[in-house]
Amino acid sequence: MLDCAIIGGGPAGLTAGLYATRGGLKDVVMFEKGMPGGQITQSSEIENYPGFYQHGKTGMDFMDTWQEQCFAFGLKHRMEEVAAVRREGEHFVLDIPGKESISAKTVIMCTGSTPKRAGVKGENEFFGKGVSTCATCDGFFYRNKEVAVLGGGDTALEEAYYLSNICSKVYVIHRRDTFRAAPSTVDRVQRKENIELITNATVEEIVGDKTGVTGIDIRDAAGNISRLEVPGIFVFVGHNVNNSVLKDSAGNFICDINEQGQVIVDLNMHTSIEGLYAAGDMRINAPKQVVCAAGDGATAALQVISYIQEQA
Amino acid sequence: MLDCAIIGGGPAGLTAGLYATRGGLKDVVMFEKGMPGGQITQSSEIENYPGFYQHGKTGMDFMDTWQEQCFAFGLKHRMEEVAAVRREGEHFVLDIPGKESISAKTVIMCTGSTPKRAGVKGENEFFGKGVSTCATCDGFFYRNKEVAVLGGGDTALEEAYYLSNICSKVYVIHRRDTFRAAPSTVDRVQRKENIELITNATVEEIVGDKTGVTGIDIRDAAGNISRLEVPGIFVFVGHNVNNSVLKDSAGNFICDINEQGQVIVDLNMHTSIEGLYAAGDMRINAPKQVVCAAGDGATAALQVISYIQEQA
C-alpha cells in the first residue's frame, strides 16, 4: 500500500514528490510513462521561473536541474501509464494495463492539459521554434516584433490583447467573419490600434528555416495565398485536459469537474473526494505556469502528509 | 497612476513584479523598505525550491539569483514603507509617511506573516543555525537526529508529529500540563513512540557554539534546570500576519480577513475588493513555502493584467 501515488511527472508531480518524501512519507511513487519534466521540456527558452535565468538554456536544461533534487529524498518513478484511479473503501486502486493493480492511501493527480494544435503544415516542425501555445510564456521573446495569432475564441482574443502590449503588431487569423468570443472582448480587440483582424482566412503553411519561423502563408476566402512575414505564431484552438484517468468504467468522473473538464479544487488542492488531490494545469483556474504548478504540487503533498497523520 | 503597486518584496512580490512587467505592464512598483528577498534570506540552507539544489548555499545566495531576473523586465523598487492602502473611486491610494501619496490601478499585497519568537535567551543568536520556525523547511536537516519543539498549540503538536516522521526523537516542551491543541491531535502525539512530552517546563536558554545549537536548558516546575542535548529546536508560538497596511483610519480592514488576520482569497488571489489581490504567506491556507508564494505572485500578476485589459 503506497502512502501516496502521484500521477504525472511534470513540475507539479515532481514537486509533490519532493515535498512528500522530504516530509517523511516512505512509499511515494510517481507514475510517468515518459521522461519526467512535462510540457516545459519542449520550450526553447524559459525566463519566467524565478531563480532560473540563463540565456540560451532550453526547457530541457531547466528540467534537468530538477531531477536529482526531486528524487533525492526517496521518490520512486515507475514508467507506467495509469489507466484509471478508483476509490475502494478507505483507499485508492490504480489500474495499470497488463500489470497488477496498486493500492494507495492518497493520490495526487498531475496529468496536466495539452494545448490542441491546429493541424497546419509546419506547425509540429517549428513547435518551440516560433510556434507557441502560450502567450504568457513566450510573448516576451517577440517584444517589439510582429506576431500572428491563430484562433477566434475567447482565449485567442484575450491572448492577442496580451501580446499587443508587448509586440509591435498582432495579426489575428480567423477562419470565420464573426467571433465566438464575448462581445466586449471582440470590441476591445477591434479598438486596439496594433491588432489587425484577418477574417475568413486560414493558415495554409507555417514556413521557416534553421533559425525558426519566418512567416505564414494565408489563404483568403477567394483561395488566394499571401505570405505574412512574422517570426512567431501563437496557436489558441483549445486545450484537452488529461482527465481520462479519473473516469470510472461507466465513463463517469470519480470527482467533481467543470464544463471544460478541469478538476475542481480548493486552495488546498483538495478535490471533492477525500484523499484525492489535483495539482497543476488540470485543475480549475490554472495559470498554466511552471512556478504555479510547482506551488500546487507542494501544497498537495503537504495536505497528503496532514491527511495521513490524521488517520494515524 | 501606477498600473500595479506591489506591497512587499519577498518571493511573492518579486514574482508578481516579474510577471506583471514581462506581461507588458509599464508602471509597476514594488514597495519594500528593506532589501528584497523576504524571510528566506535568514535561512542557512534551502533544498526544497525546485531547481535550486546546491549544498552549502544559504537563503541569501538563493535570493541573489532572483534579483537580476525579477528586475530585468522593468519592475521598479521603492525602498519605502506603505502605511495604508485605500480604495478611492476606481483606483487605490497608497499612503507613505512623509511622502506624497501614490495612486495605483491595482494593488498586490505580499507583506507575508512573521513567526513569533519565544523570547528565549540564545533564540535570536542561533536563529537559522539550529533555531527554526518551519518544520517543512528545516525538518529534513535533522533527519535521524533528536530535536526539540517549543509550544503547545495545534500547530506545535502537528509540526512535532511531522518532525517525528523524519527525526529519531522529538521532545515537546510546554509550559503547562494541558494542551490547547485539539484532543485528537494531543492523543495522536501522545501515542507516537518517538515523541516525548515535557510539560510544566520552560526553556531557560538555547546554547551552542560556532557550529550552531548544541542543546537547550530546561527549567522544570520545581525550578531545577537540566540540559537537553539537541542540535535543533523548533519554535511554534504563533504568527503575526503583516496586515496593518489594509486597515483604514478607523482600524477596520478594507477587505475580508479571517479570525487569524489572514486575507481571504480565491484560487485567483482575488480579495473581496476588485483590483486588490493578496499573495504568499499573508493569505488564508498559505503553505508558507517559497515555491507556493512565488506561484501566488505569478497568479496575482496575471489576474492584474486581465483586469487592466478589461478596463481598456
Coordinates of C-alpha atoms in Angstrom, one line a residue:
Chain A
M1 CA 0.0 0.0 0.0
L2 CA 1.6 3.3 -1.1
D3 CA 1.4 6.3 1.1
C4 CA 0.9 8.4 -2.0
A5 CA 0.6 7.8 -5.7
I6 CA 1.5 10.8 -7.9
I7 CA 0.1 10.5 -11.4
G8 CA 2.1 12.6 -13.9
G9 CA 5.7 13.7 -13.9
G10 CA 5.7 17.4 -14.9
P11 CA 6.5 20.3 -12.5
A12 CA 3.5 19.6 -10.3
G13 CA 4.2 15.9 -9.9
L14 CA 7.9 16.3 -9.3
T15 CA 7.4 19.0 -6.7
A16 CA 4.7 16.9 -5.0
G17 CA 7.2 14.0 -4.9
L18 CA 9.9 16.2 -3.4
Y19 CA 7.7 17.5 -0.7
A20 CA 6.0 14.2 0.2
T21 CA 9.3 12.3 0.6
R22 CA 11.2 15.1 2.2
G23 CA 8.2 15.4 4.6
G24 CA 8.8 11.8 5.8
L25 CA 6.4 9.7 3.7
K26 CA 8.1 6.4 2.9
D27 CA 6.3 4.9 -0.1
V28 CA 5.7 7.5 -2.7
V29 CA 5.7 6.6 -6.4
M30 CA 5.4 8.9 -9.3
F31 CA 3.8 7.3 -12.4
E32 CA 5.0 8.8 -15.6
K33 CA 5.2 6.8 -18.7
G34 CA 7.8 9.1 -20.4
M35 CA 10.7 11.1 -19.1
P36 CA 9.7 13.4 -16.2
G37 CA 9.6 17.1 -16.9
G38 CA 6.3 17.8 -18.7
Q39 CA 5.4 20.2 -21.4
I40 CA 8.1 22.7 -20.5
T41 CA 10.8 20.4 -21.9
Q42 CA 9.5 21.3 -25.4
S43 CA 10.4 25.0 -24.8
S44 CA 13.4 26.5 -26.5
E45 CA 13.9 29.1 -23.7
I46 CA 12.5 29.8 -20.2
E47 CA 13.0 33.1 -18.3
N48 CA 10.0 33.4 -16.1
Y49 CA 10.7 30.7 -13.5
P50 CA 12.1 32.7 -10.6
G51 CA 15.7 31.7 -9.9
F52 CA 16.4 30.2 -13.3
Y53 CA 17.6 32.9 -15.7
Q54 CA 20.3 31.8 -18.1
H55 CA 20.0 32.9 -21.7
G56 CA 20.2 30.1 -24.3
K57 CA 19.1 27.4 -21.8
T58 CA 16.2 25.3 -23.0
G59 CA 13.2 23.8 -21.1
M60 CA 15.1 20.5 -21.2
D61 CA 18.1 22.1 -19.5
F62 CA 15.8 23.7 -17.0
M63 CA 14.1 20.4 -16.0
D64 CA 17.5 18.7 -15.8
T65 CA 18.2 20.7 -12.7
W66 CA 15.0 19.3 -11.0
Q67 CA 15.7 15.6 -11.4
E68 CA 18.5 15.0 -8.9
Q69 CA 16.7 17.1 -6.3
C70 CA 13.2 15.8 -6.7
F71 CA 14.4 12.2 -6.5
A72 CA 17.0 12.8 -3.7
F73 CA 14.6 12.2 -0.8
G74 CA 13.2 8.8 -1.8
L75 CA 10.6 9.4 -4.5
K76 CA 10.3 6.4 -6.8
H77 CA 9.5 6.6 -10.5
R78 CA 7.5 4.0 -12.4
M79 CA 7.5 4.4 -16.2
E80 CA 3.9 3.1 -16.5
E81 CA 0.7 4.6 -17.6
V82 CA -2.1 4.5 -15.1
A83 CA -5.4 3.8 -16.9
A84 CA -7.8 4.5 -14.0
V85 CA -7.9 5.5 -10.4
R86 CA -10.7 4.0 -8.3
R87 CA -11.8 4.6 -4.8
E88 CA -12.1 1.3 -2.9
G89 CA -13.2 1.5 0.7
E90 CA -10.8 3.7 2.6
H91 CA -8.1 3.8 -0.1
F92 CA -7.5 4.0 -3.9
V93 CA -6.7 1.4 -6.5
L94 CA -4.7 2.3 -9.6
D95 CA -5.3 0.1 -12.7
I96 CA -2.2 -0.4 -14.9
P97 CA -2.7 -2.2 -18.2
G98 CA -1.1 -5.6 -18.2
K99 CA 0.1 -5.2 -14.6
E100 CA -1.1 -5.9 -11.1
S101 CA -3.2 -3.1 -9.6
I102 CA -1.6 -0.9 -7.0
S103 CA -3.2 0.4 -3.8
A104 CA -2.5 3.8 -2.3
K105 CA -3.7 5.7 0.7
T106 CA -3.7 9.0 -1.3
V107 CA -3.5 10.1 -4.9
I108 CA -2.2 13.4 -6.3
M109 CA -3.4 13.9 -10.0
C110 CA -0.9 15.9 -12.0
T111 CA -1.5 14.9 -15.6
G112 CA -1.9 18.4 -16.9
S113 CA -3.6 19.6 -20.0
T114 CA -2.5 19.5 -23.6
P115 CA -2.9 22.6 -25.9
K116 CA -4.6 21.5 -29.1
R117 CA -2.7 22.0 -32.3
A118 CA -4.3 23.4 -35.4
G119 CA -3.1 20.7 -37.7
V120 CA -1.3 23.2 -40.0
K121 CA 1.7 22.2 -42.2
G122 CA 4.9 23.2 -40.4
E123 CA 3.2 23.5 -37.0
N124 CA 4.9 20.5 -35.5
E125 CA 8.2 21.1 -37.2
F126 CA 8.5 24.6 -35.8
F127 CA 6.9 24.0 -32.4
G128 CA 9.1 25.7 -29.8
K129 CA 10.9 27.5 -32.6
G130 CA 8.4 30.2 -33.4
V131 CA 5.2 28.2 -32.9
S132 CA 3.8 28.6 -29.3
T133 CA 0.6 27.9 -27.5
C134 CA 1.4 30.2 -24.5
A135 CA 1.5 34.0 -24.7
T136 CA 2.5 34.3 -21.0
C137 CA 5.4 32.1 -21.5
D138 CA 6.7 33.2 -24.9
G139 CA 5.2 36.6 -25.7
F140 CA 8.1 38.5 -24.3
F141 CA 10.5 36.8 -26.8
Y142 CA 8.7 38.7 -29.5
R143 CA 8.9 42.1 -27.8
N144 CA 8.6 44.9 -30.4
K145 CA 8.2 42.3 -33.2
E146 CA 5.1 41.3 -35.2
V147 CA 3.4 38.1 -34.4
A148 CA 0.3 36.2 -35.7
V149 CA -2.4 34.5 -33.6
L150 CA -4.5 31.7 -34.9
G151 CA -8.0 31.3 -33.4
G152 CA -11.2 33.1 -32.8
G153 CA -12.4 32.1 -29.3
D154 CA -12.2 34.0 -26.0
T155 CA -8.8 32.7 -25.2
A156 CA -7.4 33.6 -28.6
L157 CA -8.6 37.2 -28.4
E158 CA -7.6 37.7 -24.8
E159 CA -4.1 36.3 -25.6
A160 CA -3.9 38.5 -28.7
Y161 CA -4.6 41.5 -26.5
Y162 CA -2.0 40.4 -24.0
L163 CA 0.5 40.1 -26.9
S164 CA -0.4 43.5 -28.2
N165 CA 1.0 45.1 -25.1
I166 CA 4.4 43.5 -25.8
C167 CA 4.6 43.1 -29.6
S168 CA 4.6 45.8 -32.2
K169 CA 1.8 44.3 -34.1
V170 CA -0.5 41.3 -33.7
Y171 CA -2.4 39.7 -36.6
V172 CA -5.3 37.5 -35.7
I173 CA -6.2 35.0 -38.3
H174 CA -9.7 33.5 -38.0
R175 CA -11.5 31.3 -40.5
R176 CA -14.9 32.9 -40.0
D177 CA -16.0 36.6 -40.2
T178 CA -17.6 36.5 -36.7
F179 CA -16.0 35.7 -33.4
R180 CA -17.2 33.2 -30.7
A181 CA -15.5 35.4 -28.1
A182 CA -17.6 37.6 -25.7
P183 CA -18.8 40.8 -27.5
S184 CA -16.9 43.0 -25.0
T185 CA -13.7 41.2 -25.8
V186 CA -14.2 41.4 -29.5
D187 CA -14.9 45.1 -29.2
R188 CA -11.7 45.7 -27.1
V189 CA -9.6 43.9 -29.6
Q190 CA -11.1 45.7 -32.5
R191 CA -10.3 49.1 -30.9
K192 CA -6.7 48.2 -30.2
E193 CA -4.6 50.0 -32.8
N194 CA -1.9 47.4 -33.2
I195 CA -4.2 44.4 -33.6
E196 CA -5.3 43.6 -37.1
L197 CA -8.0 41.0 -37.6
I198 CA -7.7 38.9 -40.8
T199 CA -11.1 37.1 -41.1
N200 CA -12.4 34.5 -43.5
A201 CA -8.8 33.2 -43.7
T202 CA -6.9 30.1 -42.9
V203 CA -3.2 29.3 -42.4
E204 CA -2.0 27.2 -45.3
E205 CA 1.5 26.6 -44.0
I206 CA 4.0 27.8 -41.4
V207 CA 7.3 28.4 -43.1
G208 CA 10.8 28.9 -41.8
D209 CA 14.4 28.0 -41.8
K210 CA 17.1 26.8 -39.4
T211 CA 16.5 29.8 -37.2
G212 CA 12.8 29.1 -36.8
V213 CA 9.6 30.5 -38.2
T214 CA 10.0 33.2 -40.8
G215 CA 6.4 33.6 -41.9
I216 CA 3.0 32.1 -42.6
D217 CA 1.1 31.5 -45.8
I218 CA -2.6 32.7 -45.5
R219 CA -5.4 31.6 -47.8
D220 CA -8.3 34.1 -48.2
A221 CA -11.9 33.3 -49.0
A222 CA -11.2 33.5 -52.7
G223 CA -8.5 31.0 -52.4
N224 CA -5.6 33.4 -52.9
I225 CA -2.5 32.8 -50.9
S226 CA -0.3 35.5 -49.5
R227 CA 2.7 35.4 -47.1
L228 CA 2.8 37.3 -43.8
E229 CA 6.4 37.6 -42.6
V230 CA 6.4 37.1 -38.8
P231 CA 8.9 35.3 -36.6
G232 CA 6.2 33.9 -34.3
I233 CA 2.7 32.4 -34.4
F234 CA 0.6 31.6 -31.4
V235 CA -2.0 28.8 -31.8
F236 CA -5.0 29.1 -29.5
V237 CA -7.5 26.5 -30.5
G238 CA -8.3 25.0 -27.1
H239 CA -6.9 22.6 -24.5
N240 CA -7.5 18.9 -23.8
V241 CA -7.5 18.3 -20.1
N242 CA -5.8 14.9 -19.4
N243 CA -8.6 13.7 -17.1
S244 CA -9.4 10.3 -18.5
V245 CA -7.7 8.5 -15.6
L246 CA -10.5 9.9 -13.4
K247 CA -13.3 8.2 -15.3
D248 CA -14.8 5.1 -13.9
S249 CA -15.8 2.1 -16.1
A250 CA -19.2 3.7 -16.8
G251 CA -17.4 6.8 -18.1
N252 CA -18.3 9.0 -15.1
F253 CA -15.8 11.1 -13.3
I254 CA -15.0 10.0 -9.8
C255 CA -14.6 13.6 -8.6
D256 CA -16.2 16.9 -9.5
I257 CA -15.0 18.5 -12.7
N258 CA -16.2 21.7 -14.5
E259 CA -17.6 22.0 -18.0
Q260 CA -14.1 22.3 -19.5
G261 CA -13.1 19.0 -17.9
Q262 CA -10.9 20.7 -15.3
V263 CA -10.8 19.2 -11.8
I264 CA -12.5 21.4 -9.2
V265 CA -10.2 22.0 -6.2
D266 CA -10.0 24.4 -3.3
L267 CA -6.9 26.4 -2.2
N268 CA -5.5 23.2 -0.6
M269 CA -5.8 21.3 -3.9
H270 CA -8.5 19.1 -2.3
T271 CA -10.9 17.6 -4.9
S272 CA -14.4 16.6 -4.0
I273 CA -13.1 13.1 -2.9
E274 CA -11.2 12.8 0.4
G275 CA -7.6 11.7 -0.1
L276 CA -7.6 12.7 -3.8
Y277 CA -5.8 15.9 -4.8
A278 CA -5.2 17.6 -8.1
A279 CA -2.3 20.0 -8.9
G280 CA -1.1 21.9 -11.9
D281 CA -2.6 22.5 -15.4
M282 CA -5.5 20.1 -15.0
R283 CA -7.2 22.0 -12.2
I284 CA -9.7 24.9 -12.5
N285 CA -8.2 28.4 -12.8
A286 CA -4.7 27.0 -13.5
P287 CA -2.4 29.8 -14.7
K288 CA -0.5 27.2 -16.7
Q289 CA 2.9 28.3 -15.5
V290 CA 5.7 26.1 -14.1
V291 CA 6.0 28.0 -10.9
C292 CA 2.3 27.8 -10.2
A293 CA 2.2 24.1 -11.0
A294 CA 5.1 23.5 -8.6
G295 CA 3.4 25.5 -5.9
D296 CA 0.3 23.4 -6.4
G297 CA 2.4 20.2 -6.1
A298 CA 4.0 21.3 -2.8
T299 CA 0.6 22.4 -1.4
A300 CA -1.0 19.0 -2.3
A301 CA 1.9 17.0 -0.8
L302 CA 1.7 18.9 2.5
Q303 CA -2.0 18.2 2.6
V304 CA -1.3 14.5 1.9
I305 CA 1.1 14.4 4.9
S306 CA -1.5 16.0 7.2
Y307 CA -4.2 13.7 5.9
I308 CA -2.1 10.6 6.6
Q309 CA -1.1 11.9 10.0
E310 CA -4.8 12.4 10.9
Q311 CA -5.5 8.8 10.1
A312 CA -2.8 7.6 12.4
Chain B
M1 CA -1.0 56.5 -11.7
L2 CA 0.7 53.1 -11.4
D3 CA -0.6 50.1 -13.3
C4 CA 0.2 48.0 -10.3
A5 CA 1.6 48.6 -6.8
I6 CA 3.2 45.6 -5.2
I7 CA 3.5 45.9 -1.4
G8 CA 6.3 43.6 0.0
G9 CA 9.5 42.3 -1.6
G10 CA 9.6 38.6 -0.7
P11 CA 9.2 35.7 -3.2
A12 CA 5.5 36.6 -3.8
G13 CA 6.2 40.3 -4.5
L14 CA 9.3 39.6 -6.7
T15 CA 7.5 37.0 -8.8
A16 CA 4.4 39.3 -9.2
G17 CA 6.8 42.0 -10.4
L18 CA 8.4 39.7 -12.9
Y19 CA 5.1 38.5 -14.3
A20 CA 3.4 41.9 -14.4
T21 CA 6.3 43.6 -16.2
R22 CA 7.1 40.7 -18.5
G23 CA 3.4 40.7 -19.4
G24 CA 3.6 44.3 -20.7
L25 CA 2.5 46.5 -17.8
K26 CA 4.5 49.7 -17.8
D27 CA 4.3 51.2 -14.4
V28 CA 4.8 48.6 -11.8
V29 CA 6.5 49.4 -8.5
M30 CA 7.4 47.1 -5.6
F31 CA 7.4 48.8 -2.2
E32 CA 9.9 47.1 0.1
K33 CA 11.6 49.1 2.8
G34 CA 14.4 46.7 3.2
M35 CA 16.4 44.5 0.8
P36 CA 14.1 42.3 -1.3
G37 CA 14.1 38.6 -0.6
G38 CA 11.9 38.1 2.4
Q39 CA 12.2 35.7 5.3
I40 CA 14.0 33.0 3.3
T41 CA 17.2 35.2 3.3
Q42 CA 17.5 34.3 7.0
S43 CA 17.8 30.6 6.2
S44 CA 21.2 28.9 6.3
E45 CA 20.3 26.3 3.7
I46 CA 17.4 25.7 1.2
E47 CA 16.8 22.4 -0.6
N48 CA 13.1 22.3 -1.3
Y49 CA 12.7 25.0 -4.0
P50 CA 12.6 23.0 -7.2
G51 CA 15.6 23.8 -9.5
F52 CA 17.8 25.2 -6.7
Y53 CA 19.8 22.4 -5.1
Q54 CA 23.3 23.3 -4.1
H55 CA 24.6 22.2 -0.8
G56 CA 26.1 24.9 1.4
K57 CA 24.1 27.7 -0.3
T58 CA 22.2 30.0 2.0
G59 CA 18.8 31.6 1.6
M60 CA 20.7 34.8 0.8
D61 CA 22.6 33.1 -2.0
F62 CA 19.3 31.7 -3.3
M63 CA 17.5 35.0 -3.4
D64 CA 20.5 36.6 -5.1
T65 CA 19.7 34.6 -8.2
W66 CA 16.2 36.2 -8.3
Q67 CA 17.2 39.8 -8.3
E68 CA 18.6 40.3 -11.8
Q69 CA 15.7 38.3 -13.3
C70 CA 12.8 39.9 -11.4
F71 CA 14.0 43.4 -12.2
A72 CA 15.0 42.7 -15.8
F73 CA 11.6 43.5 -17.3
G74 CA 11.1 46.9 -15.9
L75 CA 10.0 46.4 -12.3
K76 CA 10.9 49.4 -10.1
H77 CA 11.8 49.2 -6.4
R78 CA 11.0 51.9 -3.9
M79 CA 12.6 51.5 -0.5
E80 CA 9.6 52.9 1.3
E81 CA 7.1 51.6 3.8
V82 CA 3.5 51.9 2.8
A83 CA 1.4 52.8 5.8
A84 CA -2.0 52.2 4.3
V85 CA -3.8 51.3 1.1
R86 CA -7.1 53.0 0.5
R87 CA -9.7 52.5 -2.2
E88 CA -10.6 55.9 -3.7
G89 CA -13.2 55.7 -6.5
E90 CA -12.0 53.4 -9.3
H91 CA -8.4 53.1 -8.0
F92 CA -6.2 52.8 -4.9
V93 CA -4.2 55.3 -2.9
L94 CA -1.0 54.4 -1.0
D95 CA -0.1 56.5 2.0
I96 CA 3.6 56.8 2.5
P97 CA 4.7 58.6 5.7
G98 CA 6.4 61.9 5.0
K99 CA 5.9 61.5 1.2
E100 CA 3.2 62.3 -1.4
S101 CA 0.5 59.6 -1.7
I102 CA 0.7 57.4 -4.8
S103 CA -2.2 56.2 -6.9
A104 CA -2.4 52.8 -8.5
K105 CA -5.0 51.0 -10.6
T106 CA -4.3 47.7 -8.8
V107 CA -2.6 46.5 -5.7
I108 CA -1.0 43.1 -4.9
M109 CA -0.4 42.7 -1.2
C110 CA 2.6 40.5 -0.4
T111 CA 3.7 41.5 3.1
G112 CA 3.7 38.0 4.5
S113 CA 3.5 36.9 8.1
T114 CA 6.1 36.8 10.7
P115 CA 6.6 33.8 13.0
K116 CA 6.6 34.9 16.6
R117 CA 9.7 34.2 18.7
A118 CA 9.5 32.8 22.2
G119 CA 11.8 35.4 23.7
V120 CA 14.3 32.9 25.0
K121 CA 18.0 33.6 25.6
G122 CA 20.0 32.4 22.6
E123 CA 17.0 32.3 20.3
N124 CA 18.0 35.2 18.1
E125 CA 21.7 34.4 18.2
F126 CA 21.1 30.9 16.8
F127 CA 18.2 31.7 14.5
G128 CA 18.8 29.9 11.2
K129 CA 21.7 27.9 13.0
G130 CA 19.6 25.4 14.8
V131 CA 16.6 27.5 15.8
S132 CA 13.8 27.3 13.2
T133 CA 10.1 28.3 12.9
C134 CA 9.4 26.0 10.0
A135 CA 9.3 22.1 10.2
T136 CA 8.5 21.8 6.4
C137 CA 11.6 23.9 5.5
D138 CA 14.1 22.6 8.0
G139 CA 13.0 19.3 9.5
F140 CA 14.9 17.3 6.9
F141 CA 18.2 18.8 8.0
Y142 CA 17.7 16.9 11.3
R143 CA 16.9 13.5 9.8
N144 CA 17.6 10.7 12.3
K145 CA 18.6 13.3 14.9
E146 CA 16.8 14.4 18.0
V147 CA 15.1 17.8 18.1
A148 CA 13.0 19.9 20.5
V149 CA 9.8 21.7 19.8
L150 CA 8.7 24.6 21.9
G151 CA 4.9 25.3 22.1
G152 CA 1.6 23.6 23.0
G153 CA -0.9 24.7 20.4
D154 CA -2.3 22.9 17.4
T155 CA 0.5 24.0 15.1
A156 CA 3.2 23.0 17.6
L157 CA 1.8 19.4 18.0
E158 CA 1.1 19.0 14.3
E159 CA 4.6 20.1 13.4
A160 CA 6.0 17.8 16.2
Y161 CA 4.2 14.9 14.6
Y162 CA 5.6 15.9 11.1
L163 CA 9.1 16.0 12.6
S164 CA 8.6 12.6 14.3
N165 CA 8.4 11.0 10.9
I166 CA 11.8 12.4 9.9
C167 CA 13.8 12.8 13.2
S168 CA 14.8 10.0 15.6
K169 CA 13.1 11.7 18.5
V170 CA 11.1 14.8 19.2
Y171 CA 10.9 16.5 22.6
V172 CA 7.9 18.8 23.0
I173 CA 8.5 21.4 25.7
H174 CA 5.3 23.0 27.0
R175 CA 4.9 25.3 30.0
R176 CA 1.5 23.9 31.1
D177 CA 0.4 20.3 31.8
T178 CA -2.5 20.5 29.4
F179 CA -2.5 21.3 25.7
R180 CA -4.6 23.9 23.8
A181 CA -4.5 21.7 20.7
A182 CA -7.5 19.6 19.5
P183 CA -7.9 16.4 21.7
S184 CA -7.5 14.1 18.7
T185 CA -4.1 15.8 17.9
V186 CA -3.0 15.5 21.5
D187 CA -4.0 11.9 21.6
R188 CA -2.1 11.1 18.3
V189 CA 1.0 12.8 19.6
Q190 CA 0.9 11.0 22.9
R191 CA 0.6 7.7 21.1
K192 CA 3.6 8.3 18.8
E193 CA 6.5 6.4 20.3
N194 CA 9.3 8.8 19.4
I195 CA 7.6 11.9 20.8
E196 CA 8.3 12.8 24.4
L197 CA 6.1 15.4 26.0
I198 CA 7.9 17.5 28.7
T199 CA 5.2 19.5 30.4
N200 CA 5.3 22.2 33.1
A201 CA 8.6 23.2 31.7
T202 CA 10.2 26.2 30.1
V203 CA 13.3 26.8 28.0
E204 CA 15.8 28.8 30.1
E205 CA 18.4 29.2 27.3
I206 CA 19.3 27.9 23.9
V207 CA 23.0 27.1 24.0
G208 CA 25.5 26.4 21.2
D209 CA 28.8 27.1 19.6
K210 CA 30.2 28.2 16.3
T211 CA 28.6 25.2 14.5
G212 CA 25.1 26.2 15.9
V213 CA 22.8 24.9 18.5
T214 CA 24.1 22.1 20.8
G215 CA 21.4 22.0 23.4
I216 CA 18.7 23.7 25.5
D217 CA 18.5 24.3 29.2
I218 CA 15.1 23.4 30.5
R219 CA 13.6 24.6 33.8
D220 CA 11.0 22.3 35.4
A221 CA 8.2 23.2 37.8
A222 CA 10.5 22.9 40.9
G223 CA 12.9 25.3 39.3
N224 CA 15.6 22.7 38.5
I225 CA 17.5 23.2 35.3
S226 CA 18.6 20.3 33.1
R227 CA 20.3 20.3 29.7
L228 CA 18.8 18.5 26.7
E229 CA 21.4 17.9 24.1
V230 CA 19.8 18.5 20.7
P231 CA 21.1 20.2 17.5
G232 CA 17.8 21.8 16.6
I233 CA 14.9 23.5 18.3
F234 CA 11.6 24.4 16.5
V235 CA 9.7 27.3 18.0
F236 CA 5.9 27.3 17.3
V237 CA 4.3 30.1 19.3
G238 CA 2.2 31.6 16.5
H239 CA 2.4 34.0 13.6
N240 CA 1.8 37.7 13.2
V241 CA 0.1 38.4 9.8
N242 CA 1.5 41.7 8.4
N243 CA -1.9 43.1 7.5
S244 CA -1.8 46.5 9.2
V245 CA -1.5 48.2 5.7
L246 CA -5.0 47.0 5.0
K247 CA -6.5 48.9 7.9
D248 CA -8.4 52.1 7.4
S249 CA -8.1 55.1 9.7
A250 CA -10.9 53.7 11.9
G251 CA -9.0 50.5 12.3
N252 CA -11.2 48.4 10.0
F253 CA -9.9 46.2 7.3
I254 CA -10.7 47.3 3.8
C255 CA -11.1 43.7 2.6
D256 CA -12.3 40.4 4.2
I257 CA -9.9 38.7 6.5
N258 CA -10.3 35.6 8.7
E259 CA -10.0 35.3 12.5
Q260 CA -6.3 34.8 12.3
G261 CA -5.9 38.0 10.3
Q262 CA -5.2 36.2 7.0
V263 CA -6.6 37.8 3.9
I264 CA -9.4 35.7 2.3
V265 CA -8.7 35.0 -1.4
D266 CA -9.9 32.6 -4.1
L267 CA -7.8 30.5 -6.4
N268 CA -7.0 33.6 -8.5
M269 CA -5.7 35.5 -5.4
H270 CA -8.7 37.9 -5.6
T271 CA -9.6 39.5 -2.3
S272 CA -13.1 40.7 -1.6
I273 CA -12.2 44.1 -3.2
E274 CA -12.0 44.4 -7.0
G275 CA -8.4 45.3 -8.1
L276 CA -6.9 44.2 -4.8
Y277 CA -5.0 40.9 -4.7
A278 CA -3.1 39.1 -1.9
A279 CA -0.3 36.5 -2.5
G280 CA 2.0 34.5 -0.3
D281 CA 2.1 33.9 3.5
M282 CA -0.5 36.6 4.4
R283 CA -3.4 34.8 2.6
I284 CA -5.6 32.0 4.0
N285 CA -4.3 28.5 3.7
A286 CA -0.8 29.6 2.8
P287 CA 1.6 26.6 2.9
K288 CA 4.3 29.2 3.8
Q289 CA 6.8 27.8 1.2
V290 CA 8.8 29.9 -1.3
V291 CA 7.6 28.0 -4.3
C292 CA 3.9 28.5 -3.2
A293 CA 4.4 32.2 -2.6
A294 CA 6.1 32.6 -6.0
G295 CA 3.2 30.7 -7.7
D296 CA 0.7 33.1 -5.9
G297 CA 2.6 36.1 -7.1
A298 CA 2.5 34.9 -10.7
T299 CA -1.2 34.1 -10.4
A300 CA -2.0 37.5 -9.0
A301 CA 0.0 39.4 -11.6
L302 CA -1.7 37.6 -14.5
Q303 CA -5.0 38.5 -12.9
V304 CA -3.9 42.1 -12.7
I305 CA -3.1 42.1 -16.4
S306 CA -6.5 40.7 -17.3
Y307 CA -8.2 43.2 -15.0
I308 CA -6.5 46.1 -16.6
Q309 CA -7.2 44.8 -20.1
E310 CA -10.9 44.5 -19.2
Q311 CA -10.9 48.2 -18.2
A312 CA -9.5 49.2 -21.6

